[in-house]
Short mmCIF file of C-alpha atoms in Angstrom, two decimals:
data_model
loop_
_atom_site.label_atom_id
_atom_site.label_comp_id
_atom_site.label_asym_id
_atom_site.label_seq_id
_atom_site.Cartn_x
_atom_site.Cartn_y
_atom_site.Cartn_z
CA UNK X 26 62.68 31.29 -105.13
CA UNK X 27 64.77 32.43 -108.12
CA UNK X 28 63.69 30.86 -111.22
CA UNK X 29 65.88 30.38 -114.29
CA UNK X 30 65.44 32.35 -117.27
CA UNK X 31 63.97 29.29 -119.18
CA UNK X 32 61.65 28.70 -116.77
CA UNK X 33 60.35 32.00 -116.83
CA UNK X 34 60.16 32.19 -120.45
CA UNK X 35 58.02 29.10 -120.57
CA UNK X 36 55.98 30.45 -117.68
CA UNK X 37 55.36 33.69 -119.45
CA UNK X 38 55.04 32.46 -122.92
CA UNK X 39 53.98 28.80 -122.35
CA UNK X 40 53.75 26.88 -125.61
CA UNK X 41 50.98 24.77 -126.66
CA UNK X 42 48.56 25.58 -123.80
CA UNK X 43 44.97 24.09 -124.52
CA UNK X 44 42.79 20.99 -124.99
CA UNK X 45 42.13 18.27 -127.33
CA UNK X 46 39.21 16.05 -127.72
CA UNK X 47 39.95 13.42 -125.48
CA UNK X 48 37.43 11.05 -126.86
CA UNK X 49 39.28 11.14 -130.16
CA UNK X 50 40.94 8.07 -130.91
CA UNK X 51 44.05 9.62 -132.15
CA UNK X 52 44.44 11.51 -128.91
CA UNK X 53 46.19 10.42 -125.94
CA UNK X 54 45.43 12.16 -122.74
CA UNK X 55 47.65 12.07 -119.48
CA UNK X 56 46.38 13.60 -116.13
CA UNK X 57 48.67 13.55 -113.05
CA UNK X 58 48.60 15.36 -109.84
CA UNK X 59 51.03 16.36 -107.10
CA UNK X 60 48.98 16.53 -103.63
CA UNK X 61 51.89 17.95 -101.77
CA UNK X 62 51.75 21.10 -103.64
CA UNK X 63 48.10 20.81 -105.15
CA UNK X 64 49.43 20.82 -108.68
CA UNK X 65 47.26 19.40 -111.47
CA UNK X 66 48.59 18.67 -114.93
CA UNK X 67 46.95 17.46 -118.24
CA UNK X 68 49.11 16.65 -121.15
CA UNK X 69 47.55 15.56 -124.52
CA UNK X 70 49.10 14.33 -127.76
CA UNK X 71 47.84 13.93 -131.31
CA UNK X 72 49.41 10.80 -132.99
CA UNK X 73 49.14 10.16 -136.61
CA UNK X 74 48.97 6.97 -138.63
CA UNK X 75 52.61 6.70 -138.76
CA UNK X 76 52.89 6.59 -134.88
CA UNK X 77 54.46 10.13 -134.92
CA UNK X 78 53.14 12.86 -132.28
CA UNK X 79 52.06 15.55 -134.61
CA UNK X 80 50.82 17.93 -131.74
CA UNK X 81 50.68 18.34 -128.23
CA UNK X 82 48.68 20.47 -125.78
CA UNK X 83 48.89 20.95 -122.12
CA UNK X 84 47.06 22.46 -119.19
CA UNK X 85 48.54 22.98 -115.96
CA UNK X 86 47.38 24.48 -112.61
CA UNK X 87 50.62 24.86 -110.38
CA UNK X 88 53.88 26.60 -109.98
CA UNK X 89 56.00 28.05 -112.67
CA UNK X 90 58.29 25.02 -112.56
CA UNK X 91 55.36 22.69 -113.16
CA UNK X 92 54.09 24.84 -115.98
CA UNK X 93 57.46 25.25 -117.72
CA UNK X 94 58.18 21.41 -117.55
CA UNK X 95 54.83 20.64 -119.17
CA UNK X 96 55.19 23.35 -121.76
CA UNK X 97 58.78 22.06 -122.61
CA UNK X 98 57.55 18.45 -122.84
CA UNK X 99 54.82 19.51 -125.44
CA UNK X 100 57.73 20.97 -127.49
CA UNK X 101 59.99 18.10 -127.11
CA UNK X 102 57.54 15.44 -128.07
CA UNK X 103 56.29 17.00 -131.37
CA UNK X 104 57.70 14.94 -134.29
CA UNK X 105 58.92 12.12 -132.03
CA UNK X 106 57.46 8.48 -132.01
CA UNK X 107 55.71 6.91 -129.06
CA UNK X 108 58.59 5.08 -127.96
CA UNK X 109 60.93 8.20 -128.21
CA UNK X 110 58.51 10.04 -126.07
CA UNK X 111 58.66 7.41 -123.79
CA UNK X 112 62.29 7.97 -122.97
CA UNK X 113 61.96 11.66 -121.90
CA UNK X 114 63.22 11.71 -118.51
CA UNK X 115 62.63 14.07 -115.54
CA UNK X 116 66.45 14.70 -115.32
CA UNK X 117 66.42 15.87 -119.03
CA UNK X 118 63.72 18.37 -118.11
CA UNK X 119 65.23 19.47 -114.92
CA UNK X 120 68.56 19.90 -116.50
CA UNK X 121 67.14 22.01 -119.36
CA UNK X 122 65.11 24.33 -117.19
CA UNK X 123 67.81 24.56 -114.43
CA UNK X 124 65.40 23.52 -111.85
CA UNK X 125 66.65 23.78 -108.29
CA UNK X 126 66.24 20.64 -106.11
CA UNK X 127 63.13 21.44 -104.54
CA UNK X 128 61.39 21.95 -107.86
CA UNK X 129 62.52 18.38 -109.29
CA UNK X 130 59.33 16.80 -108.55
CA UNK X 131 57.64 19.21 -111.01
CA UNK X 132 59.63 17.77 -113.74
CA UNK X 133 58.73 14.12 -112.40
CA UNK X 134 55.26 15.25 -112.77
CA UNK X 135 55.70 16.12 -116.59
CA UNK X 136 57.55 12.98 -117.05
CA UNK X 137 54.47 11.02 -115.68
CA UNK X 138 51.94 13.02 -117.72
CA UNK X 139 53.62 12.12 -120.96
CA UNK X 140 53.90 8.74 -120.08
CA UNK X 141 50.32 8.48 -119.09
CA UNK X 142 49.25 10.39 -122.46
CA UNK X 143 50.96 7.54 -124.38
CA UNK X 144 49.79 4.89 -122.39
CA UNK X 145 46.22 6.42 -122.84
CA UNK X 146 46.52 6.54 -126.40
CA UNK X 147 47.97 2.92 -126.83
CA UNK X 148 45.12 1.47 -124.60
CA UNK X 149 42.66 3.16 -127.11
CA UNK X 150 44.54 1.59 -129.99
CA UNK X 151 43.68 -1.70 -128.31
CA UNK X 152 46.51 -1.85 -125.78
CA UNK X 153 49.78 -3.03 -127.34
CA UNK X 154 51.05 -3.08 -124.03
CA UNK X 155 49.33 -1.89 -120.99
CA UNK X 156 51.63 -0.35 -118.22
CA UNK X 157 50.10 0.10 -115.05
CA UNK X 158 49.95 4.04 -114.57
CA UNK X 159 51.92 5.22 -111.43
CA UNK X 160 49.23 5.59 -108.82
CA UNK X 161 52.02 6.08 -105.94
CA UNK X 162 55.40 7.04 -105.61
CA UNK X 163 57.29 6.52 -108.80
CA UNK X 164 60.98 5.19 -109.17
CA UNK X 165 62.50 8.51 -110.23
CA UNK X 166 62.59 10.84 -107.55
CA UNK X 167 64.51 13.95 -106.51
CA UNK X 168 66.91 11.76 -104.40
CA UNK B 19 72.84 9.76 -67.44
CA UNK B 20 71.94 6.34 -66.24
CA UNK B 21 69.89 7.97 -63.44
CA UNK B 22 68.65 10.65 -65.72
CA UNK B 23 67.34 7.73 -68.28
CA UNK B 24 65.71 5.80 -65.45
CA UNK B 25 63.78 9.04 -64.34
CA UNK B 26 62.53 9.43 -67.90
CA UNK B 27 61.25 5.90 -67.95
CA UNK B 28 59.32 6.21 -64.81
CA UNK B 29 57.95 9.88 -65.42
CA UNK B 30 59.55 11.20 -62.14
CA UNK B 31 60.73 14.48 -61.66
CA UNK B 32 64.60 14.78 -62.49
CA UNK B 33 65.23 17.14 -59.74
CA UNK B 34 63.00 15.94 -56.63
CA UNK B 35 61.95 12.59 -57.66
CA UNK B 36 58.25 13.25 -57.50
CA UNK B 37 55.89 11.35 -59.82
CA UNK B 38 54.96 13.68 -62.69
CA UNK B 39 51.48 14.33 -64.40
CA UNK B 40 50.70 14.23 -68.04
CA UNK B 41 52.27 15.65 -69.92
CA UNK B 42 55.54 15.07 -68.04
CA UNK B 43 56.73 18.47 -68.63
CA UNK B 44 56.66 20.26 -65.25
CA UNK B 45 57.08 18.82 -61.71
CA UNK B 46 54.05 19.87 -59.74
CA UNK B 47 56.05 19.46 -56.69
CA UNK B 48 59.24 21.56 -57.30
CA UNK B 49 58.17 23.31 -60.43
CA UNK B 50 61.25 21.99 -62.28
CA UNK B 51 60.85 22.04 -66.07
CA UNK B 52 61.58 18.59 -67.29
CA UNK B 53 63.85 17.31 -70.09
CA UNK B 54 61.88 17.34 -73.52
CA UNK B 55 60.52 14.16 -74.44
CA UNK B 56 60.80 13.83 -78.15
CA UNK B 57 59.03 10.36 -78.06
CA UNK B 58 55.61 11.78 -76.94
CA UNK B 59 53.03 12.02 -79.63
CA UNK B 60 51.31 15.46 -80.31
CA UNK B 61 48.16 14.24 -78.66
CA UNK B 62 50.56 12.97 -75.60
CA UNK B 63 52.15 16.48 -75.43
CA UNK B 64 48.77 17.97 -74.85
CA UNK B 65 47.46 15.33 -72.86
CA UNK B 66 44.63 14.36 -75.13
CA UNK B 67 43.34 11.01 -76.10
CA UNK B 68 44.75 9.79 -79.64
CA UNK B 69 41.60 10.28 -82.02
CA UNK B 70 40.60 11.99 -85.30
CA UNK B 71 37.35 12.82 -83.55
CA UNK B 72 39.16 15.40 -81.59
CA UNK B 73 37.51 18.41 -79.69
CA UNK B 74 39.24 21.19 -81.03
CA UNK B 75 38.19 23.54 -78.32
CA UNK B 76 39.34 21.20 -75.81
CA UNK B 77 42.77 21.00 -77.46
CA UNK B 78 42.89 24.92 -77.55
CA UNK B 79 42.34 25.24 -73.79
CA UNK B 80 44.79 22.78 -72.87
CA UNK B 81 47.38 23.98 -74.96
CA UNK B 82 46.94 27.53 -73.59
CA UNK B 83 46.96 26.22 -70.12
CA UNK B 84 49.88 24.11 -70.52
CA UNK B 85 51.81 26.93 -72.15
CA UNK B 86 51.04 29.12 -69.23
CA UNK B 87 53.43 26.94 -67.30
CA UNK B 88 55.88 25.96 -69.90
CA UNK B 89 56.53 29.53 -71.98
CA UNK B 90 59.92 30.43 -72.41
CA UNK B 91 59.21 33.73 -70.89
CA UNK B 92 58.66 32.27 -67.52
CA UNK B 93 62.30 30.72 -67.75
CA UNK B 94 63.91 34.09 -69.15
CA UNK B 95 66.18 34.09 -65.96
CA UNK B 96 66.40 30.45 -65.28
CA UNK B 97 69.63 28.47 -66.15
CA UNK B 98 70.40 27.62 -69.84
CA UNK B 99 69.18 24.10 -69.53
CA UNK B 100 65.84 24.77 -68.05
CA UNK B 101 65.43 27.45 -70.77
CA UNK B 102 65.96 25.19 -73.61
CA UNK B 103 63.51 22.58 -72.06
CA UNK B 104 60.87 25.14 -71.80
CA UNK B 105 61.65 26.46 -75.37
CA UNK B 106 61.23 22.72 -76.73
CA UNK B 107 57.99 21.93 -74.93
CA UNK B 108 56.59 25.16 -75.79
CA UNK B 109 57.61 24.71 -79.38
CA UNK B 110 56.00 21.19 -79.51
CA UNK B 111 53.02 22.31 -78.01
CA UNK B 112 52.44 25.23 -80.86
CA UNK B 113 52.91 22.55 -83.35
CA UNK B 114 50.30 20.27 -81.69
CA UNK B 115 47.80 22.94 -81.88
CA UNK B 116 48.66 24.12 -85.41
CA UNK B 117 48.55 20.44 -86.55
CA UNK B 118 45.84 18.77 -84.65
CA UNK B 119 43.18 21.43 -84.85
CA UNK B 120 43.46 21.08 -88.84
CA UNK B 121 41.23 18.05 -90.05
CA UNK B 122 43.46 17.65 -93.10
CA UNK B 123 46.78 17.62 -91.09
CA UNK B 124 45.43 15.74 -88.10
CA UNK B 125 44.34 13.15 -90.56
CA UNK B 126 47.88 13.10 -92.24
CA UNK B 127 49.33 12.94 -88.77
CA UNK B 128 47.35 9.85 -87.62
CA UNK B 129 48.30 8.24 -90.92
CA UNK B 130 51.94 9.04 -90.53
CA UNK B 131 51.98 7.44 -87.02
CA UNK B 132 50.74 4.21 -88.59
CA UNK B 133 53.86 4.82 -91.30
CA UNK B 134 51.65 6.04 -94.14
CA UNK B 135 52.81 9.19 -95.85
CA UNK B 136 49.88 10.38 -97.84
CA UNK B 137 51.24 13.80 -98.91
CA UNK B 138 54.97 12.84 -99.49
CA UNK B 139 56.49 15.00 -102.26
CA UNK B 140 56.93 11.74 -104.34
CA UNK B 141 53.42 10.74 -104.01
CA UNK B 142 51.38 11.20 -107.07
CA UNK B 143 47.90 10.77 -108.07
CA UNK B 144 46.58 9.46 -111.08
CA UNK B 145 42.85 8.89 -110.00
CA UNK B 146 41.17 10.18 -112.88
CA UNK B 147 37.90 11.28 -111.26
CA UNK B 148 39.69 13.32 -108.75
CA UNK B 149 41.99 14.86 -111.36
CA UNK B 150 39.14 15.76 -113.60
CA UNK B 151 37.28 17.21 -110.92
CA UNK B 152 40.06 19.64 -109.87
CA UNK B 153 40.66 20.35 -113.45
CA UNK B 154 37.12 21.59 -114.00
CA UNK B 155 37.35 23.64 -110.86
CA UNK B 156 40.48 25.20 -111.73
CA UNK B 157 38.99 25.92 -115.19
CA UNK B 158 35.95 27.43 -113.83
CA UNK B 159 37.95 29.65 -111.36
CA UNK B 160 39.97 30.94 -114.36
CA UNK B 161 36.67 31.75 -116.31
CA UNK B 162 35.50 33.57 -113.03
CA UNK B 163 38.61 35.46 -112.69
CA UNK B 164 38.45 36.53 -116.35
CA UNK B 165 34.65 37.57 -116.09
CA UNK B 166 35.53 39.15 -112.75
CA UNK B 167 32.63 37.40 -111.36
CA UNK B 168 32.99 37.89 -107.60
CA UNK B 169 29.59 36.35 -106.91
CA UNK B 170 30.23 33.38 -109.03
CA UNK B 171 33.67 32.88 -107.07
CA UNK B 172 31.90 32.87 -103.81
CA UNK B 173 29.45 30.19 -105.23
CA UNK B 174 32.61 28.22 -106.29
CA UNK B 175 34.16 28.85 -102.88
CA UNK B 176 31.23 27.36 -101.12
CA UNK B 177 30.88 24.45 -103.16
CA UNK B 178 34.61 23.57 -102.75
CA UNK B 179 34.17 23.95 -99.05
CA UNK B 180 31.01 21.84 -99.07
CA UNK B 181 33.16 18.91 -100.86
CA UNK B 182 35.84 19.52 -98.21
CA UNK B 183 33.28 18.73 -95.66
CA UNK B 184 32.22 15.39 -97.11
CA UNK B 185 35.88 14.41 -97.46
CA UNK B 186 36.25 15.30 -93.86
CA UNK B 187 33.25 13.11 -92.88
CA UNK B 188 34.54 10.33 -94.90
CA UNK B 189 37.89 10.46 -93.11
CA UNK B 190 35.84 10.53 -89.69
CA UNK B 191 34.55 7.13 -90.89
CA UNK B 192 37.85 5.58 -91.94
CA UNK B 193 39.68 6.84 -88.87
CA UNK B 194 37.01 5.95 -86.42
CA UNK B 195 39.29 3.19 -85.12
CA UNK B 196 43.06 3.34 -84.84
CA UNK B 197 45.00 2.19 -86.48
CA UNK B 198 43.14 2.60 -89.52
CA UNK B 199 42.15 -0.55 -91.15
CA UNK B 200 41.97 1.11 -94.73
CA UNK B 201 45.28 3.23 -94.88
CA UNK B 202 44.93 3.45 -98.63
CA UNK B 203 41.41 4.98 -98.88
CA UNK B 204 42.31 7.03 -95.81
CA UNK B 205 45.31 8.36 -97.84
CA UNK B 206 43.55 9.02 -100.90
CA UNK B 207 40.98 11.06 -98.95
CA UNK B 208 43.79 13.17 -97.30
CA UNK B 209 45.17 13.99 -100.78
CA UNK B 210 41.62 14.75 -102.08
CA UNK B 211 41.41 16.97 -99.05
CA UNK B 212 44.76 18.60 -99.59
CA UNK B 213 43.81 19.26 -103.33
CA UNK B 214 40.43 21.07 -102.19
CA UNK B 215 42.53 23.04 -99.40
CA UNK B 216 44.80 24.24 -102.00
CA UNK B 217 41.89 25.18 -104.25
CA UNK B 218 40.30 27.06 -101.46
CA UNK B 219 43.48 29.01 -100.98
CA UNK B 220 43.64 29.83 -104.60
CA UNK B 221 40.11 31.12 -104.75
CA UNK B 222 40.48 33.24 -101.69
CA UNK B 223 43.49 34.90 -103.30
CA UNK B 224 41.87 35.19 -106.70
CA UNK B 225 38.99 36.82 -104.85
CA UNK B 226 40.94 39.02 -102.89
CA UNK B 227 43.04 40.51 -106.05
CA UNK B 228 39.59 41.18 -107.81
CA UNK B 229 38.32 43.10 -105.09
CA UNK B 230 41.54 45.06 -104.51
CA UNK B 231 41.58 45.56 -108.36
#
């Protein structure tokens, strides 16, 4: 499988790898997994009082595309509001990283992870609107 | 065509009309290899009862016995149609052995037979307990690799292996009667087992590369 240069760059120099205290009220944690490939992804955001994402960290066990997708998302969300972060689509990630069709699901995973992190943060704040997390197939798929 | 269809339905030999045994692949009377039947389940192809509680040794014996009569080598000089049919049966028998002998793939296959795709590419898991456990396993493996701790890795392998055994036990309960009455629970057990299997593979590869280094 030929990875694009951008994927290789994120894979070799992943941005923002790490963990935050998931019990911190200002931290939102999103965890998702893809059983088909056994990937596990954790994405965390630190939100300030103005509702801006100050920092983001991820830890992904999976293929290069899954690591690159989550690495890219942590870069993208910094400085964004929660609503802006929620507009990130897997297609944007796939396009930026030039993912081949068979790896699109890795970008879907990253989109789910950021959404889950935002939801987790919102729930901690008293849950403005509680959206059900995707337990099974999400609407955005590779096809 | 009409006659062929009729013969397929009655499971009688397309060549001599004799009643066929199970699976309807070879005619015992005239030895003709029959047209392949894609509608037969992997269990039916191996002439075994459709159950999760499968005797894997019996599966092996059965598939090898059937392969003896159907292997394409036996039809190397036969006419092209017979060659193709033997290849189709033989390929399907290999598939039956590969899928049914594996507790994970067997469970997945049985669920797919009732329309549940537990491991589809779009299927995602958000079960926090499962994911957290996986994260912790992965982190431990990472630390063990960094510490070059082969003994610790073996202990982790055994722990993950035991976790898998427990999931298989759960699957035996859930799939005791088919179709499964709790497809959601069975599906999530299949996904958990898949994660554990992938992890075992990862542990094996890491241990190997440590030993070779």
